[in-house]
Coordinates of C-alpha atoms in Angstrom, one line a residue:
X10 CA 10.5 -26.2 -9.3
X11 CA 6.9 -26.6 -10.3
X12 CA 5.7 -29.2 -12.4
X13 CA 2.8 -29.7 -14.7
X14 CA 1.0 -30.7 -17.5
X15 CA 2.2 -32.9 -20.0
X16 CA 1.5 -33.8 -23.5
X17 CA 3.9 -37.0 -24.6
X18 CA 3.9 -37.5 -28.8
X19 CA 4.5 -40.8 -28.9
X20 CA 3.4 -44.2 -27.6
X21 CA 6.2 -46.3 -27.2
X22 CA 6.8 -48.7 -24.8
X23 CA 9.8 -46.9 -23.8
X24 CA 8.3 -44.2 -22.2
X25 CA 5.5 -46.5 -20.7
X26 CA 8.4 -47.7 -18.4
X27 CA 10.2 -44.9 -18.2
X28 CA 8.9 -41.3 -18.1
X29 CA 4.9 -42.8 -17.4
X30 CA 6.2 -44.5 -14.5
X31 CA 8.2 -41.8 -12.7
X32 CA 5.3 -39.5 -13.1
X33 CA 2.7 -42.0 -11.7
X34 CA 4.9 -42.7 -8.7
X35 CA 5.3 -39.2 -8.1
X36 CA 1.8 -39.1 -7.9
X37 CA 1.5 -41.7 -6.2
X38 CA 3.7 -39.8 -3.6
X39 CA 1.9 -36.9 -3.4
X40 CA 3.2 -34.6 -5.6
X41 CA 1.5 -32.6 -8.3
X42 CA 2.8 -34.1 -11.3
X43 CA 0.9 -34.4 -14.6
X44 CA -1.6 -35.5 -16.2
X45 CA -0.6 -36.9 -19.3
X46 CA -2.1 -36.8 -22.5
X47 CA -0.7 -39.4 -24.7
X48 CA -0.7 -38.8 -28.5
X49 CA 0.0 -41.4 -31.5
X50 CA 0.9 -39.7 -34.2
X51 CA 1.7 -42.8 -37.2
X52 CA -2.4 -42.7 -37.3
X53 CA -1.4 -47.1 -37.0
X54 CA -5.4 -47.5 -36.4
X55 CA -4.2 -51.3 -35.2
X56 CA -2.2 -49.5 -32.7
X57 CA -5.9 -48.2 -31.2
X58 CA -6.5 -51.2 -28.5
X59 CA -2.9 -50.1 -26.5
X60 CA -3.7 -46.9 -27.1
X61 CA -7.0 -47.3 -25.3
X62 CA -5.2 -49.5 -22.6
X63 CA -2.8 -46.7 -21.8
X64 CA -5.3 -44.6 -20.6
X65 CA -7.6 -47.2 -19.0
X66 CA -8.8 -46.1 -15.1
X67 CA -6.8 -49.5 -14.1
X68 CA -3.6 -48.7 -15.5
X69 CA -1.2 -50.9 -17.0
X70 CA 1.8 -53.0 -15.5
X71 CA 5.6 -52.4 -15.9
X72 CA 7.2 -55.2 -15.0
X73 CA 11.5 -54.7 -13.7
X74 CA 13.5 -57.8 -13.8
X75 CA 17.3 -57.5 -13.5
X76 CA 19.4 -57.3 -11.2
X77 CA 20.6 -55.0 -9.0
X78 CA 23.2 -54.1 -6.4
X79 CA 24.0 -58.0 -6.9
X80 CA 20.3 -58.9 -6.0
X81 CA 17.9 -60.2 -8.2
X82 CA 14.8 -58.0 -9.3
X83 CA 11.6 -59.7 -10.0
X84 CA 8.6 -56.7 -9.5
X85 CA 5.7 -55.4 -10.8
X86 CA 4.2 -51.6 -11.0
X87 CA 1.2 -50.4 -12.3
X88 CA 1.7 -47.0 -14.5
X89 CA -2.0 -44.6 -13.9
X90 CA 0.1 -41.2 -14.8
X91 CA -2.0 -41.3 -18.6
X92 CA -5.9 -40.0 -18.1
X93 CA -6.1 -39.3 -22.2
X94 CA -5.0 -40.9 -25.0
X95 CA -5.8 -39.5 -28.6
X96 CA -4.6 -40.3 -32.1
X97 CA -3.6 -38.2 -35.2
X98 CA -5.5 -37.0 -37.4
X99 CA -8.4 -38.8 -35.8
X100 CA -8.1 -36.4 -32.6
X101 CA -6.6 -33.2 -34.7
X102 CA -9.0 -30.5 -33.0
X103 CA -8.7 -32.0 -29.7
X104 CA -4.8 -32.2 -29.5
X105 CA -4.6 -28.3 -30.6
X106 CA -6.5 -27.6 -28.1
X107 CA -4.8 -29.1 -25.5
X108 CA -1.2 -28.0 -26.5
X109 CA -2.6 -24.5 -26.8
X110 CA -4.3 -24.0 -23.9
X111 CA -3.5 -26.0 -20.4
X112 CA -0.6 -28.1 -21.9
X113 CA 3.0 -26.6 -20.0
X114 CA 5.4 -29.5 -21.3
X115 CA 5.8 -31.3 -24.7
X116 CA 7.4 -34.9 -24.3
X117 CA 8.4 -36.9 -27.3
X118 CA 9.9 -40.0 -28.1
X119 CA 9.9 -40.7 -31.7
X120 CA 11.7 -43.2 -34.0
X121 CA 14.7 -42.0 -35.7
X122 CA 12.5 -41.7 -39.3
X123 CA 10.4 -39.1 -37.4
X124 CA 13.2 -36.6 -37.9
X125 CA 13.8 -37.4 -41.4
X126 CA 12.2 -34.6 -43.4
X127 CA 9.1 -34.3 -45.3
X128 CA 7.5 -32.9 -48.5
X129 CA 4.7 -31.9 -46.2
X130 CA 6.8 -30.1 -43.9
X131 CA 6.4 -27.7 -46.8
X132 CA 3.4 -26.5 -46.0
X133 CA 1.6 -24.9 -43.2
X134 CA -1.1 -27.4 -43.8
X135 CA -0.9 -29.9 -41.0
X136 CA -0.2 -33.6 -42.7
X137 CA 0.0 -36.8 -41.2
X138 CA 3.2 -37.4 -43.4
X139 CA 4.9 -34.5 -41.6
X140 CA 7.9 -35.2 -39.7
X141 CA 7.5 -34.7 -36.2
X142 CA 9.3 -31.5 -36.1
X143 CA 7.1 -29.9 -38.8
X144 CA 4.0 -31.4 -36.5
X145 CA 5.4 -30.2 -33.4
X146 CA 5.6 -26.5 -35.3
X147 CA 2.1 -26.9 -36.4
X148 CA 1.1 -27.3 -32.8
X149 CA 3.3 -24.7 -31.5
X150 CA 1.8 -22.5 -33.7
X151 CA -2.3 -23.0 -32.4
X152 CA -0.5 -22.2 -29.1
X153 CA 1.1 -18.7 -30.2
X154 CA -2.0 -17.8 -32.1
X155 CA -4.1 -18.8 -29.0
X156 CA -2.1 -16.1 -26.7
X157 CA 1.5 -17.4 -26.4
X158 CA 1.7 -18.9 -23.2
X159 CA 5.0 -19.9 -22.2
X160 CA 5.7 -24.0 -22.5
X161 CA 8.7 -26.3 -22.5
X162 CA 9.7 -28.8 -24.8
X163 CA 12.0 -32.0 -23.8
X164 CA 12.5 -34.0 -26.4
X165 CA 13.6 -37.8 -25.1
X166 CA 15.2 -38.9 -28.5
X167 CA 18.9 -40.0 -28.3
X168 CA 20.4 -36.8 -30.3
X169 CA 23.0 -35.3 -28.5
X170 CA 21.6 -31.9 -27.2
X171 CA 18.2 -33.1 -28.5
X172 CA 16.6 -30.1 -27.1
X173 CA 18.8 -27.4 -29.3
X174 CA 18.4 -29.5 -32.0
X175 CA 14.7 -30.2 -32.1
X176 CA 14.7 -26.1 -31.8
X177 CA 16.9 -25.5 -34.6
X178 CA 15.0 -27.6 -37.1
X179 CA 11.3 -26.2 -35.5
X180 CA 12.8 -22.5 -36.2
X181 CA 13.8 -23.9 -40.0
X182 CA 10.8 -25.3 -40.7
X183 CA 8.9 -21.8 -38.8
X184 CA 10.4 -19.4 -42.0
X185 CA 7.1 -20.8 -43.0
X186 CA 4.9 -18.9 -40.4
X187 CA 4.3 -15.5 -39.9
X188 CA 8.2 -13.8 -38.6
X189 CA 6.3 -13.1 -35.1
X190 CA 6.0 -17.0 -34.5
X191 CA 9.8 -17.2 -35.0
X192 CA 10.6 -14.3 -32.0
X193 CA 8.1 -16.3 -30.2
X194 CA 9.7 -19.9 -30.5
X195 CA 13.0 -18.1 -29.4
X196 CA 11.7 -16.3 -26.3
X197 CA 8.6 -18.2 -24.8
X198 CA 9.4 -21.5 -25.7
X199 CA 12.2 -23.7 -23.2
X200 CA 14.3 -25.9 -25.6
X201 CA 15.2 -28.7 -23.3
X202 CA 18.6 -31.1 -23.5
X203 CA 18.1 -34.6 -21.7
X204 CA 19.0 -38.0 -21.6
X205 CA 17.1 -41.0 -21.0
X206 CA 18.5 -44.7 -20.0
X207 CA 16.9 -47.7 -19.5
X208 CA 16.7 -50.9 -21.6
X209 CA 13.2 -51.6 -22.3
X210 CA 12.5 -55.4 -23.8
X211 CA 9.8 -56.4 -24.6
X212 CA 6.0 -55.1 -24.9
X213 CA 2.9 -56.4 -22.6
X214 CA -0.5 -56.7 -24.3
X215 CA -2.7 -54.3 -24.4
X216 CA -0.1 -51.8 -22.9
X217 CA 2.7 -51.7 -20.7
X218 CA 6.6 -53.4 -20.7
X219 CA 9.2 -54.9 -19.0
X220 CA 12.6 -53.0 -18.1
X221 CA 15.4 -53.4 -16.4
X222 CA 16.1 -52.4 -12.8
X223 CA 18.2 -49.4 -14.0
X224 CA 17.0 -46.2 -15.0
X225 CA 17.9 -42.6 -15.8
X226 CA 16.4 -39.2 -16.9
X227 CA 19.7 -36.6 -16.7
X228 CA 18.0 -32.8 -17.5
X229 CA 20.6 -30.2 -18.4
X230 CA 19.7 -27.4 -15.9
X231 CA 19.3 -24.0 -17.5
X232 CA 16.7 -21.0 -16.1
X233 CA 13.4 -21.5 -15.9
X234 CA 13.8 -25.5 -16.5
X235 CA 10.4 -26.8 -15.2
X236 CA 10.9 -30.5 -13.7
X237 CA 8.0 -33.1 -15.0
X238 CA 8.2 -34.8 -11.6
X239 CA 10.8 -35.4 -8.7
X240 CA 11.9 -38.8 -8.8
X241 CA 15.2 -41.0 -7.5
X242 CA 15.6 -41.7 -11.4
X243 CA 15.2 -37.9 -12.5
X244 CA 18.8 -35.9 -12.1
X245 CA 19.2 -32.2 -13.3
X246 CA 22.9 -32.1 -14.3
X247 CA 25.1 -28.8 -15.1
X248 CA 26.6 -30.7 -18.4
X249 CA 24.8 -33.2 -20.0
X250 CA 28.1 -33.5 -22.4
X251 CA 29.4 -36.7 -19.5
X252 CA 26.5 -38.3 -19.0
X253 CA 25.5 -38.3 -22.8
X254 CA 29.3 -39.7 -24.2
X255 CA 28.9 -42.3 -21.8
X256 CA 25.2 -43.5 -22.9
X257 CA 25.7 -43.3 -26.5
X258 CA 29.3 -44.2 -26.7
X259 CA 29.3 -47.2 -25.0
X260 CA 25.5 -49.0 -24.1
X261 CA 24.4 -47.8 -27.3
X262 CA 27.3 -48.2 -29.5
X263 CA 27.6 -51.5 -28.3
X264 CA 24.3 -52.7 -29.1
X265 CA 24.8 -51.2 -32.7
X266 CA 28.3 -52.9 -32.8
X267 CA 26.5 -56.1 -31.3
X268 CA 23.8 -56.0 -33.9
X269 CA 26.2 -55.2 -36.6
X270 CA 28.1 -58.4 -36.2
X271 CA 24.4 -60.2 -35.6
X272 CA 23.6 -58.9 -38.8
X273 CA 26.7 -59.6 -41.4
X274 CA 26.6 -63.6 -40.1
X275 CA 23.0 -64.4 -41.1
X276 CA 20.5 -66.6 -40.5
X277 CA 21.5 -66.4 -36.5
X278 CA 20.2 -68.8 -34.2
X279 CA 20.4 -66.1 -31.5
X280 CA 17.7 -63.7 -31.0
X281 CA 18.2 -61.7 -27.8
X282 CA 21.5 -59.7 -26.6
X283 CA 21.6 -61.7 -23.3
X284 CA 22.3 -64.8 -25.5
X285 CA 25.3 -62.7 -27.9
X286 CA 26.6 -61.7 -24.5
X287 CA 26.7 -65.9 -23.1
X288 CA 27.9 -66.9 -26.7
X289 CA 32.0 -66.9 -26.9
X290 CA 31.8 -65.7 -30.6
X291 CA 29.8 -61.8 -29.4
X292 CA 31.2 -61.6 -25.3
X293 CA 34.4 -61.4 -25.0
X294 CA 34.7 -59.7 -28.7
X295 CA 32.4 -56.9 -27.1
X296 CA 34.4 -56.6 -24.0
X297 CA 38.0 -56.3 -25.9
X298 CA 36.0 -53.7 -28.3
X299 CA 35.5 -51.5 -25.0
X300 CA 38.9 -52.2 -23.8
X301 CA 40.8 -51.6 -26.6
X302 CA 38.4 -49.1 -29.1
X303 CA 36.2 -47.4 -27.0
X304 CA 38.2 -46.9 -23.3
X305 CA 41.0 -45.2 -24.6
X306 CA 39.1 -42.2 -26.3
X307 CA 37.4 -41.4 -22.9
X308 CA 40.9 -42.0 -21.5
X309 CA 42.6 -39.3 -23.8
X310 CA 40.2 -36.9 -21.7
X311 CA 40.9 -37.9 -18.7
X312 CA 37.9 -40.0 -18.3
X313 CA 38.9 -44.0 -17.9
X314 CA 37.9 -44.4 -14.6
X315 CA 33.9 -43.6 -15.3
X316 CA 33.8 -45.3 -18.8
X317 CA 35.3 -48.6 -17.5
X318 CA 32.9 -48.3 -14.5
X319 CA 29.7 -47.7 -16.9
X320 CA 31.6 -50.2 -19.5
X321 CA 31.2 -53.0 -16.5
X322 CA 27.5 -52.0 -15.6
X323 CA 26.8 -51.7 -19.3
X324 CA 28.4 -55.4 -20.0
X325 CA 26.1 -56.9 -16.6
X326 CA 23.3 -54.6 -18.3
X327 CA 23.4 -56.8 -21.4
X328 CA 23.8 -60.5 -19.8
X329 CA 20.6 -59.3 -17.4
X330 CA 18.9 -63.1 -17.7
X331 CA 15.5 -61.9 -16.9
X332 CA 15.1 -59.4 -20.1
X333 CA 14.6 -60.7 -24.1
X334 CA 16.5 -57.7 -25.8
X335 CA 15.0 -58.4 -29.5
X336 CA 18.4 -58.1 -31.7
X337 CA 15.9 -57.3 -34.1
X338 CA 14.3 -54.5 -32.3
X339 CA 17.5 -52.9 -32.0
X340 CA 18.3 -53.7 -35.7
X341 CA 15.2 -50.7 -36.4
X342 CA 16.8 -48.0 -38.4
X343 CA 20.1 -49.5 -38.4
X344 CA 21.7 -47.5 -40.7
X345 CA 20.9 -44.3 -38.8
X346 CA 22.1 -45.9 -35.7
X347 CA 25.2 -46.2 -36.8
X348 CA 25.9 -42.6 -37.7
X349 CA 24.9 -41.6 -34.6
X350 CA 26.5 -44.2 -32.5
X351 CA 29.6 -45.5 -34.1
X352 CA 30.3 -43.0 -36.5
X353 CA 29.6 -40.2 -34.3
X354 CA 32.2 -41.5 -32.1
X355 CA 34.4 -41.7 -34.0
X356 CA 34.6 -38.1 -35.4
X357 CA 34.3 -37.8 -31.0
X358 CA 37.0 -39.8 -30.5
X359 CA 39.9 -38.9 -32.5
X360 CA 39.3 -35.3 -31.8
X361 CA 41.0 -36.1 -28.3
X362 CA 42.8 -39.1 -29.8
X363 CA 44.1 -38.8 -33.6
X364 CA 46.3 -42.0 -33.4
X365 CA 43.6 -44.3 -32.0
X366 CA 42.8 -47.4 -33.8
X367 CA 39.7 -48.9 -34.0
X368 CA 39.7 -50.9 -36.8
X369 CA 36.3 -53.0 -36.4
X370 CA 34.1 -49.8 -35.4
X371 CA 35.3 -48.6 -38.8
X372 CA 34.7 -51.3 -40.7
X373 CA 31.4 -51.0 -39.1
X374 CA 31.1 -47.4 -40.1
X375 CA 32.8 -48.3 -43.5
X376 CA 30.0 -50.8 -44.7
X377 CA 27.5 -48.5 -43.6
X378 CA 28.5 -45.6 -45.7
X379 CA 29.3 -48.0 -49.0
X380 CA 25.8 -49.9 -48.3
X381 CA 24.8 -46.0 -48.8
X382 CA 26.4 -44.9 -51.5

């Protein structure tokens, strides 16, 4: 599969560990992977130093710490896949142009606000306020009026089958735009369903992070899928479905359900997940959760073996001493978090289980939605 060139929406430090990195040690390898073009699009002008260090000729570091296959991981890498990095509105003109001419894959990482619709995704207008669907449209659109080139778009938020989803609400928000740009969307455009994993800590100033040893970018295959790079860390799976349950079922759920605990007691002493996890009060609790709330529904289809195995690498995942998980970090957005982590599994679960009990994962879900209402 060829690869190509990339423009990334979004800046986080996430994807300066993880998609950056495979892409500069691709290149690194030889292979004819990227450039990237980095784009900020919260116009955060205090944001403008990393986003100057991302694209510096030097490169930044990513530093993995962790451990792995029972041996401890202490390394450095320097990231050098970036050679542009712009900023909305600032760099308006310039990212059109790029997207609709010599751009052949969209990445984006966004917060979970940046779905949440807009006023301005009223308009055809292009806004700052814009959520980043109604920008991504906006840019899609310079791209079919410049010719129509095909392109792909792989989303790399956690939204089960992010890629159809990210379509259907472009398509939505497309009624806008002449009916042409719709049949366009539909046949020149590849919607593209992925899943990313790895625990990314903490920031390095300017730019740059540090992440653990483990890593994963699963790509649903489908025809005409374009890889960004080939890397160990990169898999193209036939069903993203098992890989995906897994992830936000149990690594992420369990942060939420960590957090959610962290949260209701108040005024915490502990900041970082590695010290819930070594605290008799958050461990074990979490490890019972797994074993008696979360197990079973992967059990009802036939699937204990692999969730007990990713439940044990998950557990190690979280007591890694070498990483400072910010509870708070995870604590962003918590409310949307957990819809999609614990109530979403739930609805998941008893599907397959209808008996099941999980009593704290709904009186997680419960205070959610009355803290709603």
């Amino acid at each position: 599969m060829p690869t190509s060139a990339i423009v990334q929406f979004g800046t986080s430090r996430f994807l300066q560990a993880h998609v950056d990195l495979f892409v500069s040690e691709a290149i690194a390898d030889g292979q004819d992977a990227g450039p990237i073009t980095v784009v900020q699009t919260s116009g955060d002008a205090s944001r403008a130093h990393r986003l100057k260090a991302l694209a510096a000729p030097s490169g930044y570091e990513v530093r993995i710490k962790g451990i792995e296959n029972g041996a401890l991981v202490d390394t450095s890498k320097t990231v050098s896949s970036i050679k542009r990095a712009l900023s909305l509105p600032d760099d308006l003109g310039e990212v059109a142009k790029i997207v609709a001419g010599e751009a052949r894959i969209i990445l984006s990482n966004t917060a979970d606000a940046g779905y949440r619709p807009n006023e301005a995704d009223k308009s055809t207008d292009f806004a700052l306020e814009m959520s980043y669907p109604a920008k991504l449209t906006w840019f899609l659109f310079q791209r079919f009026k410049g010719g129509g080139a095909p392109i792909q778009v792989m989303p790399a938020e956690l939204i089960p089958e992010n890629g159809k989803v990210l379509r259907d609400l472009v398509l939505g928000i497309a009624a806008l735009y002449p009916s042409e740009f719709s049949d366009w969307l539909r046949a020149k455009v590849t919607w593209v369903n992925s899943l990313v994993d790895r625990i990314v800590s903490e920031p390095l100033e300017p730019a740059g992070a540090v992440a653990e040893p483990y890593a994963l970018w699963a790509i649903e295959d489908q025809p005409g899928l374009i890889l960004p790079c080939v890397h160990p860390c990169v898999q193209v799976v036939k069903d993203l479905d098992q890989v995906e349950t897994l992830k936000l079922f149990i690594l992420n759920l369990g942060h939420t359900y960590l957090v959610s605990r962290w949260l209701a007691a108040g005024n915490s002493p502990l900041h970082f997940v590695r010290e819930l996890m070594d605290s008799p009060d958050y461990g074990p609790d979490l490890e019972d959760l797994y074993r008696r709330e979360v197990i079973p529904a992967f059990a009802a289809q036939d699937r204990k073996q692999e969730a007990e195995a990713y439940a044990a690498t998950t557990i190690d995942r979280f007591k890694n001493p070498f990483l400072d998980h910010k509870l708070a970090d995870i604590a962003q957005n918590h409310d949307e978090k957990i819809n999609r982590r614990i109530s979403s599994f739930l609805a998941w679960a008893r599907k397959a289980a209808p008996l099941l009990q999980t009593p704290r994962l709904d009186a997680v879900a419960n205070t959610s939605a009355a803290a709603q209402s």
